[in-house]
PDB file of C-alpha atoms in Angstrom:
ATOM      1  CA  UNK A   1     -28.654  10.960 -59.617  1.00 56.00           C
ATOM      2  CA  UNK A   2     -27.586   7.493 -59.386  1.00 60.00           C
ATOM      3  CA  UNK A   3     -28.122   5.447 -55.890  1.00 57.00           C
ATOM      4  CA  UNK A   4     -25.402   3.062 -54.365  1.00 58.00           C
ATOM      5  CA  UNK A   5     -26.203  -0.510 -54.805  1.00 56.00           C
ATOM      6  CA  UNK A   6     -27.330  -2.461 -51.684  1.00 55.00           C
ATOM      7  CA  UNK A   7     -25.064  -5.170 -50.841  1.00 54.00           C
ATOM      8  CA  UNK A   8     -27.056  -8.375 -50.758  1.00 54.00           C
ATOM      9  CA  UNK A   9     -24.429  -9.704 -48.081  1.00 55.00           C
ATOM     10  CA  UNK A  10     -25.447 -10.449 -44.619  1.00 55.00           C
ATOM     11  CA  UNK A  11     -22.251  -8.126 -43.292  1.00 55.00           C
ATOM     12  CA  UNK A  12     -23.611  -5.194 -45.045  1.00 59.00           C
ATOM     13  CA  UNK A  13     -25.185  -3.778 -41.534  1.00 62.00           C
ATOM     14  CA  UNK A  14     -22.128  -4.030 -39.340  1.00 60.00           C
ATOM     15  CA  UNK A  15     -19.885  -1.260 -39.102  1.00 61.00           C
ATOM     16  CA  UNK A  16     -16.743  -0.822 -40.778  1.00 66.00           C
ATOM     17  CA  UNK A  17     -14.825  -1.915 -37.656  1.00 65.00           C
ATOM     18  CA  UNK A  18     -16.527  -4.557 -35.459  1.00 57.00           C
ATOM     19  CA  UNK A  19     -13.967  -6.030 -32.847  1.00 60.00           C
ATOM     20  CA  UNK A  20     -14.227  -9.521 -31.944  1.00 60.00           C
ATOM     21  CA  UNK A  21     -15.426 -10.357 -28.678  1.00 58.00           C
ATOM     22  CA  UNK A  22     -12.089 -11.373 -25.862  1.00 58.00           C
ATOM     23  CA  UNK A  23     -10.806 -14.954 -25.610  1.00 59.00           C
ATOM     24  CA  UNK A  24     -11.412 -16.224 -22.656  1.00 55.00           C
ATOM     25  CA  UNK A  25      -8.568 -17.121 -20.476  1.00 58.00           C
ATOM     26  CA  UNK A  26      -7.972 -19.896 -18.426  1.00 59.00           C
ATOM     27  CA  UNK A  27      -7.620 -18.497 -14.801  1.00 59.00           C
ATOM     28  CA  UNK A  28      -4.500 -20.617 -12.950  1.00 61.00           C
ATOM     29  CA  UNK A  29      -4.256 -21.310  -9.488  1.00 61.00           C
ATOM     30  CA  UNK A  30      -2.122 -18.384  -7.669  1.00 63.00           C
ATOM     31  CA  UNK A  31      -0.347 -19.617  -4.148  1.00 63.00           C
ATOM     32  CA  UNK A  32      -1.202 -16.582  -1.848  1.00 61.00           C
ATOM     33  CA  UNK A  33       1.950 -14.566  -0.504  1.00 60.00           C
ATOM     34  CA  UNK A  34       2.478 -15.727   2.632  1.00 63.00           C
ATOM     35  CA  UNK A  35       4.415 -12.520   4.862  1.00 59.00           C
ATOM     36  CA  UNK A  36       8.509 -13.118   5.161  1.00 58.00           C
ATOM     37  CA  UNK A  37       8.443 -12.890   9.045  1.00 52.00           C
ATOM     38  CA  UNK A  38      11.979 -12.735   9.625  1.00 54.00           C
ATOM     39  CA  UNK A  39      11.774  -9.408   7.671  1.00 74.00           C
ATOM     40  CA  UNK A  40       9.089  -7.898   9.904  1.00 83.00           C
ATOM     41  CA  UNK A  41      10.121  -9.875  13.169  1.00 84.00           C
ATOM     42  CA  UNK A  42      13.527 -10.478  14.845  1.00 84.00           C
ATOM     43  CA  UNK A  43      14.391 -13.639  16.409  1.00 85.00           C
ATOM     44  CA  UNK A  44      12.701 -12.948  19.733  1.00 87.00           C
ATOM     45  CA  UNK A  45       9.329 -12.088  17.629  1.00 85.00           C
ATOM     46  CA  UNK A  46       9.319  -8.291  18.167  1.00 88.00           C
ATOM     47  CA  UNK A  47       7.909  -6.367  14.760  1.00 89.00           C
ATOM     48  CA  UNK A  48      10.823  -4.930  13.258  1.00 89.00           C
ATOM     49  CA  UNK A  49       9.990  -1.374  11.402  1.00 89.00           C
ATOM     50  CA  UNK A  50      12.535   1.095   9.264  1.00 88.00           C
ATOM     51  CA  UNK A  51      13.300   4.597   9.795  1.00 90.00           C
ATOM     52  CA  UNK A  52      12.570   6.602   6.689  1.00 90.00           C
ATOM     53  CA  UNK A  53      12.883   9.686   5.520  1.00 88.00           C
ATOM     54  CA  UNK A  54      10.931  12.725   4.851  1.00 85.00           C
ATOM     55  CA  UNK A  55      11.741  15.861   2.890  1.00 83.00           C
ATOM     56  CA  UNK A  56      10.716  18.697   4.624  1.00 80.00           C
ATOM     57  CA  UNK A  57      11.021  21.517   1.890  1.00 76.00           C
ATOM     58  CA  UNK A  58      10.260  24.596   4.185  1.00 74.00           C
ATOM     59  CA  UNK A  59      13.525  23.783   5.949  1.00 68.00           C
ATOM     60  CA  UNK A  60      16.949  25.027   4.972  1.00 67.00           C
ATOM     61  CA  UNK A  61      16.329  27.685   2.418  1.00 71.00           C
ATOM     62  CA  UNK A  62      13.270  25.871   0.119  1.00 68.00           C
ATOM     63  CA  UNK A  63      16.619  23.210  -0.720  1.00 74.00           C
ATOM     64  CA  UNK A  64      14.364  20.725   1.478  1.00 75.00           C
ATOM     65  CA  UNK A  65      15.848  18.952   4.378  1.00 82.00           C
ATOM     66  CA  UNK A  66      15.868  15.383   5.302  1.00 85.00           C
ATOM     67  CA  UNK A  67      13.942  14.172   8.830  1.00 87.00           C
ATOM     68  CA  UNK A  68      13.522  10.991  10.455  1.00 91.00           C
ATOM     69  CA  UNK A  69      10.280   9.163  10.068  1.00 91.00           C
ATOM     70  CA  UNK A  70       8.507   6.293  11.469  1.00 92.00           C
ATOM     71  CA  UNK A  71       5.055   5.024   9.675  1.00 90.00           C
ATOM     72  CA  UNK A  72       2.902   2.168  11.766  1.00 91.00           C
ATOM     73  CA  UNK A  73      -0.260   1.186  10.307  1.00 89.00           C
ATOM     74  CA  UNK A  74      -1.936  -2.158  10.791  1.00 89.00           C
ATOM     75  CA  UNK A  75      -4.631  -4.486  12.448  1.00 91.00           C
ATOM     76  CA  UNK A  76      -2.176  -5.368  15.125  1.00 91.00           C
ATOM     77  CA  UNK A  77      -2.609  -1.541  16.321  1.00 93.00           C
ATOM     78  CA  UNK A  78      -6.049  -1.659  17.315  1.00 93.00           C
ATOM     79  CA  UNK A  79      -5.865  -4.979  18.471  1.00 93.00           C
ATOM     80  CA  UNK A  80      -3.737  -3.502  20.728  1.00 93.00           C
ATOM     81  CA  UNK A  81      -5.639  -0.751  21.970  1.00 93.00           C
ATOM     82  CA  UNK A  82      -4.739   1.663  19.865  1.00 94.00           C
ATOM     83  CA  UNK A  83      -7.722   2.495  17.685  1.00 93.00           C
ATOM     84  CA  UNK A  84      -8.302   5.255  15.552  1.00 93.00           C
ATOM     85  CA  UNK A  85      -8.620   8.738  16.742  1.00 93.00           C
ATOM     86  CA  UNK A  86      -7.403   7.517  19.825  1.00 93.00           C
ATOM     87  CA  UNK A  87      -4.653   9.967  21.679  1.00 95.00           C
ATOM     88  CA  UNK A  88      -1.131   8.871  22.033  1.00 94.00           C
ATOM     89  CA  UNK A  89       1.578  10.145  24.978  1.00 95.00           C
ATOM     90  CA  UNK A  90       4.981   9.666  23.405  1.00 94.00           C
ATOM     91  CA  UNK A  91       7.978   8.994  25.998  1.00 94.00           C
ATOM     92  CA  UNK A  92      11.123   9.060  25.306  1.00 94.00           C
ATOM     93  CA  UNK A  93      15.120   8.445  25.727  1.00 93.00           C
ATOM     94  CA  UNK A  94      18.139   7.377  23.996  1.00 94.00           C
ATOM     95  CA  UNK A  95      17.431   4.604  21.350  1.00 91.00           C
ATOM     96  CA  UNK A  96      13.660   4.134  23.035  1.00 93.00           C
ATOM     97  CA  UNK A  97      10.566   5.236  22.319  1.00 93.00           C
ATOM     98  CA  UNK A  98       7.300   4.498  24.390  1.00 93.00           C
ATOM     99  CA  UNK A  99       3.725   4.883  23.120  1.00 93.00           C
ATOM    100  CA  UNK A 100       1.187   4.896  25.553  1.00 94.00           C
ATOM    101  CA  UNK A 101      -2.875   5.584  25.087  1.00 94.00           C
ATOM    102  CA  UNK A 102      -3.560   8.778  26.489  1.00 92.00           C
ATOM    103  CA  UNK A 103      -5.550   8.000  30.079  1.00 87.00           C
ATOM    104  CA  UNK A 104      -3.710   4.511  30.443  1.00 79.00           C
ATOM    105  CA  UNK A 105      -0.453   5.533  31.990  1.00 66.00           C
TER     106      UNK A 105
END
């Protein structure tokens, strides 16, 4: 039975595929993002949020019903008291709503 030759190139031990390595790029200077405050602030510098809404699928016959929702997350919570875990009472009236930390009222 006849052997294959043996390649006298250098390349012979690589495998078939051998992927250069990745050029390096240059890395440019990015400007960091600095917040749009008028978005998140009005004029009188109160934090400005959006009502969204939530499907709630176990309402009106599995069709799923829209409800009013308000997210808040942020540093500025605890800072103001309102840490995690931390009870809230919720008052409320027309076009107001209060948060207050449970024990503080």
């Amino acid at each position: 039975m006849r052997q294959p030759a043996i390649e006298s190139d250098s390349t012979a031990a690589l495998p078939a595929y051998c992927p250069a390595s990745p050029s390096v790029r240059r890395r440019r200077f990015i400007q960091p993002i600095k917040p749009n405050l008028r978005r998140r602030h009005n004029e009188r510098g109160e934090r400005m949020l959006t009502v969204a809404a939530w499907m709630n699928w176990s309402m009106n016959n599995g069709r799923g019903a829209k409800l009013p929702m308000i997210r808040m997350r942020g540093e500025w919570l605890e800072r103001l008291g309102f840490a995690i875990g931390a009870r809230i009472v919720v008052s409320e009236e027309r076009g107001r709503l209060v948060l207050t930390i449970e024990g503080e009222e």
